[in-house]
Structure formats: C-alpha cells, structure tokens
Tab-separated table of C-alpha atoms and ligand atoms in Angstrom:
chain	number	residue	atom	x	y	z
A	24	MET	CA	-12.898	-13.743	15.626
A	25	ARG	CA	-10.862	-10.885	14.471
A	26	GLY	CA	-10.720	-11.462	10.435
A	27	ARG	CA	-7.153	-11.541	8.398
A	28	PHE	CA	-5.613	-8.306	7.110
A	29	PHE	CA	-3.295	-8.617	3.908
A	30	VAL	CA	-1.528	-5.680	2.462
A	31	PHE	CA	-0.179	-5.198	-0.724
A	32	GLU	CA	2.796	-2.641	-1.062
A	33	GLY	CA	5.426	-1.562	-3.518
A	34	ILE	CA	6.283	0.974	-5.983
A	35	ASP	CA	3.727	2.613	-8.319
A	36	GLY	CA	3.269	0.321	-11.695
A	37	THR	CA	3.898	-2.999	-9.909
A	38	GLY	CA	0.346	-3.880	-10.604
A	39	LYS	CA	-0.661	-3.675	-6.956
A	40	SER	CA	-4.504	-2.920	-7.826
A	41	THR	CA	-4.814	-6.175	-9.852
A	42	GLN	CA	-3.596	-8.188	-7.452
A	43	VAL	CA	-5.895	-6.733	-4.571
A	44	ARG	CA	-8.990	-7.519	-7.206
A	45	MET	CA	-7.735	-11.009	-7.468
A	46	LEU	CA	-6.633	-11.919	-4.138
A	47	ALA	CA	-10.212	-10.272	-2.980
A	48	GLN	CA	-11.914	-12.878	-5.660
A	49	SER	CA	-10.391	-15.633	-4.801
A	50	LEU	CA	-10.917	-15.224	-1.145
A	51	ARG	CA	-14.433	-14.909	-1.952
A	52	GLN	CA	-14.620	-17.907	-4.070
A	53	ARG	CA	-13.343	-19.401	-0.704
A	54	GLY	CA	-16.072	-18.138	1.251
A	55	LEU	CA	-14.456	-15.353	3.067
A	56	ASP	CA	-16.283	-12.048	3.312
A	57	VAL	CA	-13.580	-9.870	1.744
A	58	VAL	CA	-13.365	-6.044	2.128
A	59	GLU	CA	-11.256	-4.144	-0.684
A	60	THR	CA	-9.953	-0.938	0.105
A	61	PHE	CA	-6.655	1.291	-0.337
A	62	GLU	CA	-4.793	4.338	0.519
A	63	PRO	CA	-4.752	7.201	0.457
A	64	SER	CA	-8.302	6.418	1.083
A	65	ASP	CA	-11.653	8.249	-0.140
A	66	GLY	CA	-12.196	9.867	2.885
A	67	PRO	CA	-11.547	13.622	3.302
A	68	HIS	CA	-7.828	13.709	3.983
A	69	GLY	CA	-7.026	11.111	1.238
A	70	ARG	CA	-9.025	13.059	-1.314
A	71	ARG	CA	-7.237	15.944	-0.353
A	72	LEU	CA	-4.074	13.934	-0.940
A	73	ARG	CA	-5.179	12.663	-4.443
A	74	GLU	CA	-5.902	16.408	-5.304
A	75	MET	CA	-2.203	17.231	-4.585
A	76	PHE	CA	-0.752	14.600	-6.494
A	77	GLY	CA	0.445	16.938	-9.694
A	78	ARG	CA	1.166	19.653	-7.300
A	79	ARG	CA	3.275	18.096	-4.416
A	80	HIS	CA	5.480	20.752	-4.068
A	81	GLU	CA	2.840	23.203	-2.976
A	82	LEU	CA	3.074	21.183	0.441
A	83	THR	CA	5.626	20.902	2.714
A	84	PRO	CA	7.375	17.304	3.572
A	85	GLU	CA	5.968	17.806	6.983
A	86	GLU	CA	2.372	18.884	5.650
A	87	GLU	CA	1.971	15.819	3.737
A	88	LEU	CA	3.337	13.381	6.341
A	89	ALA	CA	0.667	14.794	8.560
A	90	LEU	CA	-1.820	14.307	5.600
A	91	PHE	CA	-1.115	10.826	5.048
A	92	MET	CA	-1.209	9.757	8.856
A	93	ALA	CA	-4.581	11.585	9.224
A	94	ASP	CA	-5.973	9.956	6.210
A	95	ARG	CA	-4.494	6.453	8.013
A	96	LEU	CA	-5.809	7.278	11.487
A	97	ASP	CA	-9.535	7.770	9.291
A	98	HIS	CA	-9.398	4.566	7.672
A	99	VAL	CA	-8.184	2.708	10.555
A	100	GLU	CA	-11.192	3.726	12.523
A	101	ARG	CA	-13.817	3.857	9.490
A	102	VAL	CA	-12.912	0.879	7.670
A	103	ILE	CA	-10.267	-1.584	8.716
A	104	LYS	CA	-10.971	-1.909	12.488
A	105	PRO	CA	-14.625	-2.122	12.036
A	106	ALA	CA	-14.162	-4.830	8.992
A	107	LEU	CA	-11.354	-7.165	11.319
A	108	ALA	CA	-13.606	-6.758	14.545
A	109	ALA	CA	-16.865	-8.064	12.412
A	110	GLY	CA	-14.275	-11.158	11.342
A	111	LYS	CA	-13.951	-9.971	7.326
A	112	THR	CA	-10.694	-10.468	5.529
A	113	VAL	CA	-9.301	-7.124	4.545
A	114	VAL	CA	-7.252	-6.829	1.516
A	115	CYS	CA	-5.616	-3.192	1.492
A	116	ASP	CA	-3.748	-1.610	-1.303
A	117	ARG	CA	-0.882	0.330	0.571
A	118	TYR	CA	-0.875	1.034	4.122
A	119	TYR	CA	2.201	2.324	6.700
A	120	LEU	CA	5.246	0.790	4.759
A	121	SER	CA	4.249	3.261	1.740
A	122	THR	CA	4.514	6.346	4.377
A	123	ALA	CA	7.854	4.749	5.582
A	124	ALA	CA	9.332	4.201	2.050
A	125	TYR	CA	7.957	7.095	0.360
A	126	GLN	CA	7.922	9.911	3.036
A	127	GLY	CA	11.081	8.240	4.094
A	128	ALA	CA	12.444	8.646	0.890
A	129	ALA	CA	11.481	12.588	0.908
A	130	GLY	CA	13.504	13.254	4.163
A	131	ALA	CA	11.144	11.689	7.300
A	132	ASP	CA	12.443	9.239	9.762
A	133	ALA	CA	10.884	6.175	8.708
A	134	GLY	CA	11.778	4.118	12.032
A	135	GLU	CA	9.933	6.840	13.692
A	136	ILE	CA	6.776	6.558	10.760
A	137	ILE	CA	6.951	2.886	11.636
A	138	ARG	CA	6.499	3.349	15.333
A	139	LYS	CA	3.802	5.693	15.217
A	140	ASN	CA	2.021	4.022	13.336
A	141	ARG	CA	2.174	0.750	15.172
A	142	GLU	CA	0.414	2.627	18.208
A	143	PHE	CA	-3.037	2.863	16.112
A	144	ALA	CA	-2.706	0.993	13.287
A	145	PRO	CA	-3.844	-2.970	13.355
A	146	GLU	CA	-0.786	-4.971	12.383
A	147	PRO	CA	-1.003	-6.885	9.098
A	148	ASP	CA	-0.828	-10.663	9.032
A	149	LEU	CA	0.960	-10.054	5.917
A	150	PHE	CA	3.042	-7.397	3.978
A	151	ILE	CA	2.968	-8.489	0.350
A	152	ILE	CA	5.592	-6.089	-1.294
A	153	LEU	CA	5.428	-6.281	-5.514
A	154	GLU	CA	9.114	-5.620	-6.296
A	155	LEU	CA	9.689	-4.317	-10.204
A	156	PRO	CA	12.615	-2.265	-11.159
A	157	PRO	CA	11.442	1.463	-11.129
A	158	ALA	CA	12.192	2.116	-14.589
A	159	ILE	CA	9.736	-0.853	-15.574
A	160	GLY	CA	7.366	0.568	-13.209
A	161	ARG	CA	7.198	3.929	-15.210
A	162	ALA	CA	7.070	2.363	-18.291
A	163	ARG	CA	4.113	0.368	-17.307
A	164	ILE	CA	2.459	3.480	-15.952
A	165	SER	CA	2.857	5.338	-19.259
A	166	SER	CA	2.184	2.882	-21.614
A	167	LEU	CA	-0.727	0.605	-20.078
A	168	ARG	CA	-2.601	4.117	-18.295
A	169	GLY	CA	-1.518	6.503	-21.083
A	170	GLU	CA	-0.550	8.657	-18.009
A	171	GLU	CA	2.436	11.026	-17.217
A	172	PRO	CA	4.085	9.780	-14.256
A	173	ASN	CA	2.844	12.188	-11.147
A	174	ASP	CA	4.770	13.808	-8.625
A	175	PHE	CA	5.318	10.462	-6.755
A	176	GLU	CA	6.522	8.560	-9.760
A	177	LYS	CA	9.648	10.585	-10.443
A	178	GLN	CA	12.750	8.326	-11.647
A	179	ASP	CA	15.434	8.777	-8.992
A	180	TYR	CA	12.590	9.383	-6.373
A	181	LEU	CA	11.280	5.854	-7.204
A	182	GLU	CA	14.972	4.549	-6.933
A	183	ARG	CA	14.904	5.396	-3.273
A	184	VAL	CA	11.419	4.391	-2.289
A	185	ALA	CA	12.432	1.148	-4.038
A	186	ALA	CA	15.404	0.904	-1.969
A	187	ARG	CA	13.568	1.210	0.935
A	188	PHE	CA	10.778	-1.432	0.222
A	189	ALA	CA	13.903	-3.515	-0.186
A	190	ALA	CA	15.238	-2.802	3.249
A	191	PHE	CA	12.106	-3.341	5.461
A	192	LYS	CA	12.317	-6.378	7.517
A	193	GLY	CA	10.045	-8.333	9.540
A	194	GLY	CA	8.480	-11.446	9.959
A	195	ASN	CA	5.011	-10.420	8.483
A	196	ILE	CA	6.805	-9.496	4.810
A	197	VAL	CA	7.074	-11.560	1.914
A	198	ARG	CA	8.465	-10.428	-1.311
A	199	ILE	CA	7.107	-11.149	-4.270
A	200	ASP	CA	8.713	-10.300	-8.127
A	201	ALA	CA	5.949	-8.237	-9.908
A	202	ALA	CA	7.599	-8.783	-13.432
A	203	PRO	CA	5.580	-11.992	-14.484
A	204	ALA	CA	1.841	-12.078	-15.656
A	205	PRO	CA	-0.834	-11.179	-13.637
A	206	ASP	CA	-1.996	-14.819	-13.058
A	207	LEU	CA	1.555	-16.373	-12.091
A	208	VAL	CA	2.156	-13.153	-9.693
A	209	HIS	CA	-1.186	-14.126	-8.149
A	210	ALA	CA	-0.606	-17.574	-7.679
A	211	ARG	CA	2.789	-16.727	-5.898
A	212	VAL	CA	0.260	-14.262	-3.771
A	213	MET	CA	-1.865	-17.297	-3.089
A	214	THR	CA	0.712	-19.528	-1.557
A	215	ALA	CA	2.057	-16.489	0.441
A	216	VAL	CA	-1.461	-16.129	2.010
A	217	ALA	CA	-2.219	-20.194	2.465
A	218	ARG	CA	-0.795	-20.363	5.846
A	219	PHE	CA	-3.394	-17.981	7.251
A	220	LEU	CA	-6.439	-19.586	5.604
A	221	THR	CA	-6.771	-22.714	7.508
A	222	PRO	CA	-9.075	-22.183	10.581
B	305	LIG	P1	-1.802	4.912	-5.654
B	305	LIG	O1	-2.122	3.276	-4.733
B	305	LIG	O2	-0.552	4.409	-6.371
B	305	LIG	O3	-2.494	5.216	-6.199
B	305	LIG	P2	-3.258	5.158	-7.487
B	305	LIG	O4	-3.691	3.823	-7.432
B	305	LIG	O5	-4.551	6.330	-7.846
B	305	LIG	O6	-2.069	5.575	-8.563
B	305	LIG	O7	-0.957	5.929	-4.386
B	305	LIG	C1	-0.803	7.196	-5.117
B	305	LIG	C2	0.395	7.505	-4.490
B	305	LIG	O8	0.669	8.059	-2.924
B	305	LIG	C3	1.621	6.936	-4.404
B	305	LIG	O9	2.769	7.408	-5.515
B	305	LIG	C4	2.463	6.786	-3.169
B	305	LIG	C5	1.875	7.697	-2.236
B	305	LIG	N1	1.670	7.226	-1.107
B	305	LIG	C6	2.906	7.839	-0.222
B	305	LIG	O10	3.853	8.498	-0.641
B	305	LIG	N2	2.795	7.828	1.207
B	305	LIG	C7	1.635	6.764	1.755
B	305	LIG	O11	1.315	6.645	2.886
B	305	LIG	C8	0.580	5.997	0.849
B	305	LIG	C9	-0.298	5.508	1.527
B	305	LIG	C10	1.050	6.711	-0.620
C-alpha cells in the first residue's frame, strides 16, 4: 500500500518546521511509520542551494530554477518515492508549490513549473499552506531566530511569493492561518489530515 504524503508550504517565518515536527509526532503516536523530510534537501543540489542563500544574485534565475528542479528529482528518487512505496507516511517541509511561488515570483512561468514537476514528482495527498502576512513572517525570523532575513526573505519579494501561494487552486490544497499559537495551528492541521488516516 502506498503511504500518505503531506506537504507544508508557505512563506518564510510561518512556523512550517515546527508544524512538520508536530504532525510527524502525532502520526507516530497513532502508530504510523513517518519520514520527516525537507527541501531544499540534504542532497548535493540542496546543499549547494543552501550555500547560495546569502548570495543569490550570483546565480541567474534560470540556474537557480534548474538547481531546485535537480534537487527535487534527487529528493523524490532518493527519499520520497522509496518511503511511499514502503507504505510510510511522508511529511515534507516545502515541495513544488514553493518552486512555483518563489521562482514564479522571480520571473519564471509558474504553470510550466507545476506541469514539469507533476511529470516526475508524486502528488501529495494534501498541501497544507500556512498563511501569514509577510511582514509578520519577517519579524518572526528576525526575533525568534536572531537572523537577518536572507535574499529569499526581502519584503517586496515575499509579498509577491505570498500572493502566489494565495492563488494556487486544487482539491488537495488547504490553507491554515499560521498566526495562532503552534498548538492551535497543529489542531487545525490534524483536522485537515484526519480524512486520510482512516484505513
Ligand atoms: P526554508 O525551508 O525556509 O529553509 P530553512 O528552513 O533553512 O530556512 O527554505 C529556504 C528557502 O528556499 C526559502 O526562502 C524558500 C526557498 N525555496 C525556493 O525558492 N524554491 C523552492 O523550490 C524551495 C523548495 C525553496
């Protein structure tokens, strides 16, 4: 039996990684075998992308998109497909809607990005888009992580990325307000995934 596949998406500072952890933990408590994973991945292309975060201008938008796509292909083949085929539940921090939103906001054709990804990337049971005004996301990054926002996190760019996340349509997309406390957001996530947990 193919396992379930849940993806968290949204702009930076929405608390995705906290929600990934909380969902994975709740699913394990229900006896599921859960693989927690993330993109950019820890494979060679993903590591290269992370190295470039502070100096994004050194890559052309085309090179950057190619790296995100190469990383996705690697992550799909190495981590996601084997886990799903083994009946495991996969919880992933970012996936192809991030490419459509971020690289789309940087000038690429988002429809084309989605089409190309669907040729090789398993479709999630559910995309959970965490929503937060970009200014609040940025404030969370600066105050909680004590970090300066990186090149992906500049205000006007994030506004455009957020607008793209707000516009995606699909039966497997749910949007959840990321402003409340993590426990409350998690409760809403559990409500959203509940229908996939009955055998
Ligand atoms: P993020 O998950 O925020 O990494 P971290 O947990 O280390 O902060 O991802 C890093 C950045 O990568 C984020 O700003 C969005 C960007 N990104 C893209 O532009 N396109 C993509 O396809 C993906 C997966 C991420």
